[in-house]
Short mmCIF file of C-alpha atoms in Angstrom, two decimals:
data_model
loop_
_atom_site.label_atom_id
_atom_site.label_comp_id
_atom_site.label_asym_id
_atom_site.label_seq_id
_atom_site.Cartn_x
_atom_site.Cartn_y
_atom_site.Cartn_z
CA MET A 275 136.95 154.30 34.34
CA ALA A 276 135.52 151.23 33.22
CA LEU A 277 137.77 147.82 32.29
CA SER A 278 137.34 145.99 29.58
CA LEU A 279 136.87 142.36 29.17
CA ALA A 280 140.61 142.00 27.94
CA GLN A 281 141.92 143.94 30.77
CA ILE A 282 140.64 141.67 33.48
CA GLN A 283 143.00 138.73 34.07
CA THR A 284 141.13 135.52 35.35
CA PRO A 285 142.91 132.61 36.52
CA HIS A 286 143.58 129.52 34.18
CA LEU A 287 141.35 126.64 34.36
CA ASP A 288 142.13 123.04 33.82
CA TRP A 289 138.69 121.89 33.30
CA LEU A 290 139.85 118.09 33.15
CA GLY A 291 142.07 118.26 36.13
CA LEU A 292 139.08 119.94 38.02
CA SER A 293 136.63 117.39 36.33
CA PRO A 294 136.36 114.60 39.48
CA HIS A 295 136.16 118.02 41.84
CA ILE A 296 132.72 119.13 39.83
CA VAL A 297 131.26 115.70 38.89
CA MET A 298 131.24 114.55 42.10
CA ALA A 299 129.91 117.72 43.98
CA GLY A 300 127.63 118.90 40.76
CA ALA A 301 126.43 115.22 40.77
CA ALA A 302 125.25 116.27 44.79
CA ILE A 303 123.56 119.43 43.42
CA VAL A 304 121.37 117.65 40.59
CA LEU A 305 120.35 114.58 42.64
CA LEU A 306 119.55 116.99 45.13
CA THR A 307 117.77 119.32 42.71
CA VAL A 308 115.82 115.91 40.79
CA VAL A 309 114.72 114.75 44.33
CA SER A 310 112.99 118.05 45.43
CA LEU A 311 111.10 118.52 42.06
CA ALA A 312 109.91 114.59 41.47
CA GLY A 313 109.78 113.83 45.08
CA PRO A 314 108.06 110.21 45.59
CA ARG A 315 107.45 109.83 41.70
CA LEU A 316 111.34 108.69 41.54
CA PRO A 317 112.00 104.66 41.88
CA ALA A 318 113.53 103.68 45.27
CA TRP A 319 116.65 102.61 43.45
CA PHE A 320 117.32 106.31 41.81
CA ALA A 321 119.37 107.80 44.30
CA ALA A 322 121.80 104.40 44.87
CA ALA A 323 122.25 104.47 41.10
CA TRP A 324 123.14 107.98 40.70
CA THR A 325 125.46 107.91 43.54
CA ILE A 326 127.16 104.75 42.07
CA ALA A 327 127.31 105.67 38.37
CA THR A 328 128.99 109.44 39.85
CA GLY A 329 131.91 107.28 41.66
CA LEU A 330 132.20 105.05 38.59
CA ALA A 331 132.43 108.29 36.25
CA VAL A 332 134.82 110.04 38.65
CA ILE A 333 136.95 106.83 38.86
CA GLY A 334 137.16 107.25 34.91
CA LEU A 335 138.07 110.42 34.86
CA ALA A 336 140.54 110.11 36.89
CA PHE A 337 141.88 107.22 35.05
CA ALA A 338 142.08 109.89 32.06
CA LEU A 339 144.23 112.19 34.19
CA TRP A 340 146.58 109.50 35.47
CA MET A 341 147.26 108.43 32.01
CA ARG A 342 147.71 112.22 30.73
CA PHE A 343 150.46 112.45 33.22
CA ASP A 344 152.14 109.27 31.78
CA ASP A 345 154.80 109.41 29.21
CA GLY A 346 154.17 109.74 25.45
CA PRO A 347 151.71 111.84 23.59
CA PHE A 348 150.13 112.71 27.24
CA GLY A 349 153.37 114.39 28.68
CA PRO A 350 156.06 113.15 30.66
CA ALA A 351 155.77 110.68 33.64
CA GLY A 352 155.00 112.32 37.05
CA GLN A 353 154.35 115.31 36.10
CA GLY A 354 151.30 117.24 37.30
CA LEU A 355 149.04 120.55 36.66
CA SER A 356 148.26 123.73 38.51
CA THR A 357 145.09 125.15 38.03
CA ALA A 358 142.90 128.12 39.34
CA ALA A 359 145.80 130.07 39.93
CA ASN A 360 147.81 127.43 41.30
CA ALA A 361 145.40 126.69 44.17
CA ILE A 362 144.16 123.36 43.20
CA GLY A 363 146.98 120.86 42.01
CA VAL A 364 146.16 117.38 40.28
CA GLY A 365 149.04 115.13 40.32
CA ARG A 366 149.38 111.19 40.30
CA PHE A 367 149.34 112.16 44.18
CA ALA A 368 146.01 113.24 44.04
CA VAL A 369 144.22 111.11 41.38
CA PHE A 370 145.49 107.83 43.48
CA LEU A 371 143.66 109.52 46.53
CA ILE A 372 140.70 111.00 44.54
CA VAL A 373 140.31 107.09 42.84
CA LEU A 374 140.08 105.55 46.60
CA LEU A 375 137.57 108.26 47.67
CA ALA A 376 135.37 107.45 44.64
CA ALA A 377 135.80 103.77 45.29
CA VAL A 378 134.75 104.46 49.22
CA VAL A 379 131.56 106.33 47.94
CA VAL A 380 130.85 103.48 45.37
CA LEU A 381 131.43 100.48 48.24
CA THR A 382 129.52 102.77 50.93
CA VAL A 383 126.46 102.91 48.97
CA LEU A 384 126.43 99.44 48.19
CA VAL A 385 126.19 98.85 52.07
CA ALA A 386 124.11 101.12 52.64
CA ASP A 387 121.18 101.31 50.55
CA GLY A 388 119.32 98.15 52.39
CA PHE A 389 120.17 99.75 55.51
CA LEU A 390 118.68 102.76 54.95
CA ARG A 391 115.85 101.24 53.64
CA ARG A 392 115.08 98.80 56.75
CA GLU A 393 115.88 102.01 58.95
CA ASN A 394 113.16 104.10 57.21
CA LEU A 395 116.17 106.76 56.67
CA ASP A 396 116.33 109.86 54.29
CA VAL A 397 118.24 108.03 51.46
CA PRO A 398 118.59 110.78 48.78
CA ALA A 399 119.97 113.07 51.99
CA VAL A 400 122.51 110.88 53.00
CA TYR A 401 124.20 110.18 49.31
CA VAL A 402 123.93 113.92 48.77
CA LEU A 403 125.91 114.47 51.87
CA LEU A 404 128.13 111.61 51.03
CA MET A 405 129.07 112.82 47.55
CA LEU A 406 129.53 116.31 48.90
CA SER A 407 132.13 114.98 51.57
CA ALA A 408 133.81 113.42 48.90
CA ALA A 409 134.24 116.35 47.32
CA GLY A 410 135.69 117.80 50.13
CA GLY A 411 137.89 115.20 50.48
CA MET A 412 139.29 115.51 47.02
CA THR A 413 139.85 118.99 47.69
CA MET A 414 141.94 118.55 50.25
CA VAL A 415 144.46 115.84 48.80
CA SER A 416 145.00 118.27 45.88
CA ALA A 417 145.09 121.62 47.48
CA ASN A 418 148.14 123.95 47.15
CA ASN A 419 146.70 126.65 49.06
CA LEU A 420 146.07 126.43 52.40
CA ILE A 421 142.77 127.96 52.72
CA VAL A 422 141.39 126.15 49.75
CA LEU A 423 142.61 122.87 51.88
CA PHE A 424 140.44 124.22 55.14
CA LEU A 425 137.15 125.20 52.61
CA GLY A 426 137.96 120.98 51.77
CA LEU A 427 138.09 119.94 55.10
CA GLU A 428 134.71 122.32 56.36
CA ILE A 429 132.98 120.44 53.28
CA LEU A 430 134.08 116.87 53.88
CA SER A 431 133.34 117.62 58.04
CA LEU A 432 130.19 119.49 57.70
CA ALA A 433 128.65 116.44 55.35
CA VAL A 434 129.58 114.06 58.06
CA TYR A 435 128.73 115.51 61.37
CA VAL A 436 125.11 115.46 59.74
CA LEU A 437 125.86 111.61 58.30
CA VAL A 438 126.67 110.79 62.05
CA ALA A 439 122.78 111.98 63.45
CA MET A 440 121.02 111.22 60.36
CA HIS A 441 119.23 108.53 62.26
CA LEU A 442 116.86 110.37 64.40
CA ARG A 443 115.08 107.51 66.27
CA ARG A 444 118.67 106.63 67.72
CA SER A 445 119.96 108.63 70.99
CA ALA A 446 123.28 107.15 70.73
CA GLY A 447 123.64 108.32 67.34
CA GLN A 448 122.47 112.31 68.45
CA GLU A 449 124.88 112.27 71.10
CA ALA A 450 127.46 110.86 68.56
CA GLY A 451 126.66 113.72 65.95
CA ILE A 452 127.19 116.34 68.78
CA LYS A 453 130.29 115.01 70.16
CA TYR A 454 131.48 114.97 66.76
CA PHE A 455 130.50 118.59 65.99
CA VAL A 456 131.39 120.09 68.98
CA LEU A 457 135.01 118.49 69.02
CA GLY A 458 135.57 118.92 65.18
CA ALA A 459 134.80 122.88 65.51
CA PHE A 460 137.29 123.14 68.57
CA ALA A 461 139.42 120.95 65.94
CA SER A 462 138.95 123.29 63.00
CA ALA A 463 139.45 126.40 65.20
CA PHE A 464 143.11 125.11 65.96
CA PHE A 465 143.57 124.34 62.16
CA LEU A 466 142.53 127.76 61.10
CA TYR A 467 144.61 129.67 63.69
CA GLY A 468 147.40 127.67 62.49
CA ILE A 469 146.69 129.00 58.90
CA ALA A 470 146.70 132.25 60.13
CA LEU A 471 149.92 131.81 62.09
CA ILE A 472 151.75 130.45 59.10
CA TYR A 473 150.84 133.40 56.91
CA GLY A 474 151.70 135.54 59.48
CA ALA A 475 155.11 133.96 59.60
CA THR A 476 156.19 133.72 55.86
CA GLY A 477 153.26 136.06 53.83
CA SER A 478 151.97 133.09 51.80
CA LEU A 479 149.26 130.42 52.02
CA ASN A 480 150.90 128.62 48.84
CA LEU A 481 152.75 125.27 49.95
CA ALA A 482 155.69 124.98 47.87
CA GLU A 483 156.09 129.17 48.06
CA ILE A 484 156.23 128.27 51.79
CA SER A 485 159.21 126.49 51.29
CA VAL A 486 160.94 128.48 49.31
CA ARG A 487 160.82 131.26 51.71
CA ASN A 488 162.17 129.18 54.70
CA GLY A 489 164.55 128.36 52.06
CA TRP A 490 163.57 125.10 52.19
CA SER A 491 163.94 124.86 48.19
CA GLY A 492 166.32 121.90 48.49
CA PHE A 493 163.97 119.65 50.21
CA VAL A 494 161.03 120.86 47.82
CA GLY A 495 163.44 119.39 45.18
CA VAL A 496 163.46 115.90 46.64
CA VAL A 497 159.73 114.68 46.32
CA ASN A 498 159.28 115.41 42.01
CA THR A 499 156.48 118.43 42.53
CA GLY A 500 155.07 117.91 39.59
CA SER A 501 153.22 114.49 41.06
CA LEU A 502 151.60 116.77 43.37
CA GLY A 503 150.31 119.01 40.76
CA VAL A 504 152.58 121.95 41.60
CA THR A 505 154.21 122.58 37.99
CA SER A 506 155.85 126.14 38.86
CA SER A 507 159.31 126.07 38.79
CA LEU A 508 161.70 127.02 41.95
CA GLU A 509 162.88 129.96 40.00
CA GLU A 510 159.43 131.00 39.88
CA LEU A 511 158.43 130.57 42.95
CA GLU A 512 161.62 132.35 44.34
CA LEU A 513 160.88 135.38 41.99
CA ALA A 514 157.24 135.14 43.16
CA SER A 515 158.74 135.48 46.95
CA ALA A 516 160.58 139.21 46.39
CA PRO A 517 160.59 140.98 47.91
CA ALA A 518 162.24 139.01 50.49
CA VAL A 519 160.39 137.93 53.57
CA VAL A 520 162.06 137.58 56.83
CA VAL A 521 160.38 134.78 58.38
CA ASP A 522 159.80 133.95 61.90
CA LYS A 523 160.44 130.55 62.81
CA GLY A 524 158.93 130.46 66.31
CA LEU A 525 155.52 131.57 64.67
CA LEU A 526 155.69 129.31 61.86
CA TYR A 527 156.22 126.02 64.01
CA VAL A 528 153.47 127.23 66.34
CA GLY A 529 151.57 127.25 62.95
CA MET A 530 152.95 123.85 62.05
CA ALA A 531 151.75 122.35 65.37
CA MET A 532 148.20 123.67 65.33
CA LEU A 533 148.30 122.06 61.58
CA LEU A 534 148.90 118.58 63.33
CA VAL A 535 146.30 119.02 66.44
CA GLY A 536 143.89 119.39 63.14
CA PHE A 537 144.88 116.65 61.03
CA GLY A 538 145.24 114.72 64.29
CA PHE A 539 141.88 115.04 65.24
CA LYS A 540 140.50 114.56 61.60
CA VAL A 541 142.61 110.77 61.39
CA ALA A 542 141.81 109.87 65.04
CA ALA A 543 145.54 110.00 66.08
CA VAL A 544 146.40 109.89 70.02
CA PRO A 545 145.66 112.05 71.92
CA PHE A 546 143.12 113.60 69.40
CA HIS A 547 141.31 110.29 69.47
CA ALA A 548 138.12 110.76 72.26
CA TRP A 549 135.59 111.05 69.83
CA THR A 550 136.59 107.86 67.90
CA PRO A 551 134.67 104.75 69.97
CA ASP A 552 132.02 106.53 70.65
CA VAL A 553 130.76 108.28 67.48
CA TYR A 554 131.66 105.16 65.63
CA GLN A 555 129.35 103.40 67.85
CA GLY A 556 126.61 105.69 67.99
CA ALA A 557 126.50 106.69 63.93
CA PRO A 558 124.80 104.61 61.70
CA SER A 559 127.14 101.55 60.60
CA PRO A 560 127.04 102.53 56.67
CA VAL A 561 128.38 106.03 58.19
CA VAL A 562 131.14 104.72 59.72
CA VAL A 563 131.95 102.33 56.74
CA TYR A 564 132.48 105.86 54.99
CA MET A 565 133.94 107.34 57.90
CA ALA A 566 136.65 104.95 58.32
CA ALA A 567 137.66 104.51 54.94
CA GLY A 568 137.14 107.81 53.24
CA VAL A 569 137.44 110.35 56.15
CA LYS A 570 140.93 108.74 57.22
CA ALA A 571 142.17 108.51 53.37
CA ALA A 572 141.37 112.36 52.84
CA GLY A 573 142.83 113.23 56.14
CA PHE A 574 146.33 111.31 55.69
CA GLY A 575 146.50 112.63 51.96
CA ALA A 576 146.52 115.98 53.31
CA LEU A 577 148.26 115.85 56.18
CA ALA A 578 150.96 114.43 53.40
CA ARG A 579 150.68 117.16 51.49
CA VAL A 580 151.05 119.76 53.66
CA PHE A 581 154.18 118.43 55.41
CA MET A 582 156.09 116.75 52.57
CA LEU A 583 155.18 119.71 50.28
CA GLY A 584 155.26 122.89 52.15
CA PHE A 585 157.30 121.78 55.58
CA ALA A 586 159.67 118.99 54.18
CA GLY A 587 162.71 121.34 54.86
CA ALA A 588 161.54 121.18 58.86
CA ILE A 589 161.53 117.71 58.39
CA ASP A 590 163.75 117.07 61.71
CA ASP A 591 161.47 119.33 63.55
CA TRP A 592 158.50 117.79 63.06
CA ARG A 593 159.57 114.20 63.30
CA PRO A 594 159.74 114.11 66.84
CA ALA A 595 155.98 114.96 66.76
CA ILE A 596 155.04 112.22 64.42
CA PHE A 597 156.93 109.96 66.81
CA ALA A 598 155.07 110.69 69.66
CA LEU A 599 151.82 110.82 67.27
CA ALA A 600 152.69 107.16 66.05
CA VAL A 601 153.74 105.49 69.69
CA ALA A 602 150.70 107.00 71.28
CA SER A 603 148.29 105.70 68.77
CA LEU A 604 149.55 102.43 67.91
CA ALA A 605 150.17 101.48 71.94
CA VAL A 606 146.42 103.31 72.87
CA GLY A 607 144.49 101.38 70.00
CA SER A 608 146.12 98.24 70.25
CA LEU A 609 145.50 97.97 73.96
CA LEU A 610 142.38 99.43 74.48
CA ALA A 611 140.74 97.74 71.77
CA ILE A 612 141.75 94.21 73.76
CA VAL A 613 138.85 95.46 76.67
CA GLN A 614 136.08 96.50 74.64
CA SER A 615 133.02 94.45 74.22
CA ASP A 616 131.38 96.30 71.04
CA ILE A 617 132.70 95.39 67.83
CA LYS A 618 132.07 98.95 66.64
CA ARG A 619 134.14 100.05 69.55
CA ILE A 620 136.29 97.21 69.06
CA LEU A 621 137.04 98.39 65.27
CA ALA A 622 137.38 102.49 66.51
CA TYR A 623 140.11 101.28 68.55
CA SER A 624 141.39 99.19 65.91
CA SER A 625 141.30 102.24 63.51
CA ILE A 626 143.35 104.35 66.16
CA SER A 627 146.08 101.72 65.99
CA HIS A 628 146.28 101.66 62.30
CA ALA A 629 146.29 105.63 62.28
CA GLY A 630 149.60 104.71 64.64
CA PHE A 631 150.91 102.44 61.23
CA ILE A 632 150.09 105.42 58.83
CA LEU A 633 151.57 107.92 60.89
CA VAL A 634 155.08 105.33 60.85
CA GLY A 635 155.01 105.83 57.00
CA VAL A 636 154.88 109.51 57.79
CA HIS A 637 158.12 109.57 59.79
CA GLY A 638 159.64 107.58 57.22
CA GLY A 639 159.17 110.67 54.81
CA TYR A 640 159.96 111.54 51.50
CA ALA A 641 159.49 109.10 48.51
CA ASP A 642 159.53 106.19 50.18
CA GLY A 643 157.63 107.02 53.43
CA VAL A 644 154.93 108.79 51.36
CA ALA A 645 154.31 105.84 48.85
CA SER A 646 154.06 103.43 51.99
CA VAL A 647 151.17 105.58 53.36
CA MET A 648 149.04 105.71 49.84
CA PHE A 649 149.70 102.07 49.99
CA TYR A 650 148.89 101.65 53.37
CA LEU A 651 145.45 103.81 52.85
CA ALA A 652 143.93 101.77 50.25
CA ASN A 653 144.60 98.44 51.86
CA TYR A 654 143.16 100.09 54.77
CA ALA A 655 140.13 100.71 53.12
CA ALA A 656 139.48 97.80 51.90
CA MET A 657 139.57 96.17 55.46
CA ALA A 658 137.78 98.92 57.27
CA ILE A 659 135.47 98.65 54.41
CA GLY A 660 134.56 95.06 54.76
CA SER A 661 134.56 94.71 58.31
CA PHE A 662 131.93 97.80 58.91
CA ALA A 663 130.10 95.85 56.32
CA VAL A 664 129.83 92.85 58.16
CA VAL A 665 128.81 94.65 61.19
CA THR A 666 126.27 96.48 59.16
CA VAL A 667 124.81 93.15 58.24
CA MET A 668 124.99 91.81 61.71
CA SER A 669 123.43 95.18 63.33
CA GLY A 670 119.70 94.18 62.69
CA PRO A 671 116.82 96.25 63.20
CA GLY A 672 117.80 99.45 65.15
CA ASP A 673 121.35 99.16 64.03
CA GLU A 674 121.65 97.87 68.16
CA ASN A 675 123.07 94.24 67.71
CA THR A 676 126.61 95.06 67.74
CA ASP A 677 127.71 93.60 70.85
CA ILE A 678 130.68 91.13 70.45
CA SER A 679 128.11 88.26 71.29
CA SER A 680 126.01 88.63 68.46
CA LEU A 681 129.05 87.01 66.47
CA ARG A 682 128.70 83.46 68.67
CA GLY A 683 128.48 80.58 66.23
CA LEU A 684 128.66 82.99 63.02
CA ALA A 685 130.59 80.09 61.47
CA SER A 686 127.89 77.65 61.64
CA ARG A 687 125.45 80.27 60.67
CA ARG A 688 126.90 81.97 57.98
CA PRO A 689 129.92 79.91 57.08
CA VAL A 690 130.83 81.89 54.08
CA LEU A 691 130.44 85.35 55.73
CA ALA A 692 132.36 84.51 58.86
CA GLY A 693 135.18 83.46 56.62
CA ALA A 694 134.93 86.97 54.53
CA PHE A 695 135.30 88.36 58.03
CA THR A 696 138.09 86.08 59.26
CA LEU A 697 140.15 87.26 55.79
CA LEU A 698 139.41 90.91 56.82
CA LEU A 699 140.34 90.67 60.24
CA LEU A 700 143.56 88.43 59.83
CA SER A 701 144.50 91.17 57.17
CA GLN A 702 144.37 93.86 59.63
CA ALA A 703 146.72 91.86 62.03
CA GLY A 704 149.24 91.69 59.20
CA ILE A 705 149.13 88.08 58.27
CA PRO A 706 151.11 86.75 55.73
CA PHE A 707 149.41 86.37 52.40
CA THR A 708 147.10 89.00 53.11
CA ALA A 709 147.03 93.00 52.06
CA GLY A 710 147.34 94.49 55.47
CA PHE A 711 151.02 92.10 55.82
CA TRP A 712 152.24 94.26 53.08
CA ALA A 713 150.74 97.29 53.97
CA LYS A 714 152.45 97.06 57.81
CA PHE A 715 155.62 95.64 56.07
CA GLU A 716 156.12 98.96 53.45
CA VAL A 717 155.26 101.33 56.26
CA ILE A 718 157.79 99.70 58.97
CA SER A 719 160.25 99.00 55.89
CA ALA A 720 160.32 102.97 55.47
CA VAL A 721 160.77 104.02 58.23
CA ALA A 722 163.39 101.55 59.01
CA ASN A 723 164.91 102.61 56.51
CA ASN A 724 164.90 106.02 56.39
CA SER A 725 164.32 107.40 60.06
CA SER A 726 163.99 105.84 63.17
CA VAL A 727 164.43 101.94 63.39
CA SER A 728 163.44 102.38 67.18
CA LEU A 729 160.13 103.60 65.63
CA ALA A 730 159.76 100.53 63.34
CA VAL A 731 160.52 97.95 66.39
CA LEU A 732 157.52 99.58 68.85
CA ALA A 733 155.28 99.24 65.31
CA MET A 734 156.14 95.36 65.04
CA LEU A 735 155.51 94.74 68.79
CA ALA A 736 152.05 96.94 68.45
CA ALA A 737 151.39 94.41 65.40
CA VAL A 738 151.83 91.40 67.78
CA VAL A 739 149.41 92.75 70.75
CA ALA A 740 146.76 93.74 68.14
CA ALA A 741 146.74 90.83 66.84
CA PHE A 742 144.91 89.22 69.83
CA LEU A 743 141.89 91.79 69.57
CA TYR A 744 141.48 90.14 65.91
CA LEU A 745 141.97 86.63 66.77
CA ARG A 746 139.22 86.89 69.64
CA ILE A 747 136.83 87.90 67.31
CA VAL A 748 137.74 84.84 65.26
CA VAL A 749 137.45 82.33 68.24
CA THR A 750 134.22 83.91 68.89
CA MET A 751 132.93 83.15 65.41
CA TYR A 752 134.36 79.65 65.19
CA LEU A 753 134.77 78.01 68.86
CA GLU A 754 131.56 79.63 70.76
CA PRO A 755 128.44 78.23 70.39
CA PRO A 756 125.29 80.48 68.86
CA ASP A 757 122.80 81.58 71.25
CA ALA A 758 119.48 79.83 71.01
CA ASP A 759 117.61 83.22 70.28
CA ALA A 760 120.20 84.39 67.74
CA PRO A 761 118.35 86.49 64.70
CA LYS A 762 118.79 85.21 61.41
CA VAL A 763 121.43 87.00 59.20
CA ASN A 764 120.10 88.21 55.84
CA ILE A 765 122.29 89.26 53.52
CA ALA A 766 121.35 91.64 50.92
CA LEU A 767 122.88 91.82 47.24
CA GLY A 768 124.56 95.36 47.98
CA PRO A 769 126.62 94.24 51.30
CA ALA A 770 127.54 90.80 49.55
CA THR A 771 129.10 92.64 46.63
CA ALA A 772 130.70 94.92 48.61
CA ILE A 773 132.35 92.44 51.02
CA ALA A 774 132.94 90.15 48.13
CA THR A 775 134.77 92.76 46.30
CA VAL A 776 136.99 94.12 49.46
CA VAL A 777 138.04 90.34 50.06
CA LEU A 778 139.37 89.70 46.60
CA PHE A 779 141.11 92.88 47.03
CA THR A 780 142.79 91.83 49.77
CA LEU A 781 143.27 88.42 49.16
CA ALA A 782 144.70 89.53 45.04
CA PHE A 783 147.14 92.05 46.79
CA GLY A 784 148.13 89.91 49.46
CA ILE A 785 149.20 87.53 46.81
CA TYR A 786 150.57 90.18 44.50
CA PRO A 787 150.87 93.64 46.11
CA GLU A 788 152.95 94.76 43.03
CA PRO A 789 150.57 96.40 40.98
CA LEU A 790 149.20 98.39 43.77
CA ARG A 791 152.89 98.95 44.92
CA GLU A 792 154.04 100.24 41.87
CA MET A 793 151.11 102.77 41.63
CA SER A 794 151.97 103.89 45.19
CA GLN A 795 155.53 104.76 43.75
CA GLN A 796 154.29 106.53 40.76
CA ALA A 797 152.33 108.84 42.95
CA ILE A 798 155.21 110.03 44.60
CA THR A 799 158.58 110.30 42.40
CA LEU A 800 161.97 111.33 42.95
CA LEU A 801 163.82 113.63 41.26
CA ALA A 802 167.55 112.89 40.64
CA PRO A 803 169.60 114.96 43.05
#
């Protein structure tokens, strides 16, 4: 018997909630179509301008969403929205990270445009892949369903695999692309198998429903699920879980462990970090800008969402694993960076150390810990973008001049650039009156107050060790004489703008961090007990 349209049930779609995803992915498809049809008739600046405009448009839409969740005519503070059959949840948690990803896209384009022209690479293709990857990241940080999260992860990852190997004339880039692809596929298999085990254990892929079916409804209430975009009440979820499901705890915990392996690879946490130094060194420098800031933000955002919404009730079970990952990442990242001679490898190990600090915030749990993670991600993105932008400027033709010796005497050759790089390095070291100091302060305070004083002490010791490698670069720039044949450093307008933007960000929130701290705390709102 034929069904009428009225009998067909379709999921509710909130178009404003989906608009950042649609605009970012749709703009990539439109750019690809326009370039395919118009070809060389397009002006050289079109692709970059289109991508920057897209990023700014997404930021504007995200601001409208943020205001929608505020007090007043738009609704109660902290309440989010769910759409597409509750597969996508958009609240201040997701909006915060969407803004961060869009800002990373804009700054990456500013850094990359001159580089891509210099290296004669396919400029529009790079920007199409960049926007598609960012759209996947936005899906990751707003997914309420594990399969949707996996789709976002793959969209993000596949685009980055191609970007890493984009420089066809560099064998190191091809090698980096193969390594990243093979290890990434291996990690994705772990992640997908973990999803299968969790579904087998609970009979659901919805994060909030998984929590309720495990009898963790009280823990779901610890974090304001509205801020995550989960608008269903706990009573509705309990009804949805009927008939009663007998949860296989052993199967569930194995699945959680496999998800953690997948996330560990994506955020470059030890022992899943082995790809990071080689890929960062071989990939085009502007691609590393996006990987260090955007991919890490998406990975940690998704990790926080899954474990604080779906598995919050098992926090005492997964905290030891986070503790081990954090300590290993802090130790390996801080110590191995000291013995590197290539700037990109130094910063790669530095990113591993920063992953350890963010895991310290995850260990803090609940609102304080997750808010500290959000705060750290925003500040780390600025530091990473600025640092790798300087590397891009210094790398020269072929992207080969990345040895630390290339920085000798930079203070005398380019004092402003050296000063900007110094500030960013001091921020990474956690020196007071920089944003990096407050980022470290927030995650260490969260873990000390909520979970583990010993982990807080270890994090502070790691910060002291890591400071040596940053000071080593500063000494090279200021105290060592420049090489007689050192190439002239030319700074285009795009990279200069990006570096200036992140330096101002680092200074402003280093001196007065309250606005960003307040936004981070609003993204995760505690419910009254």
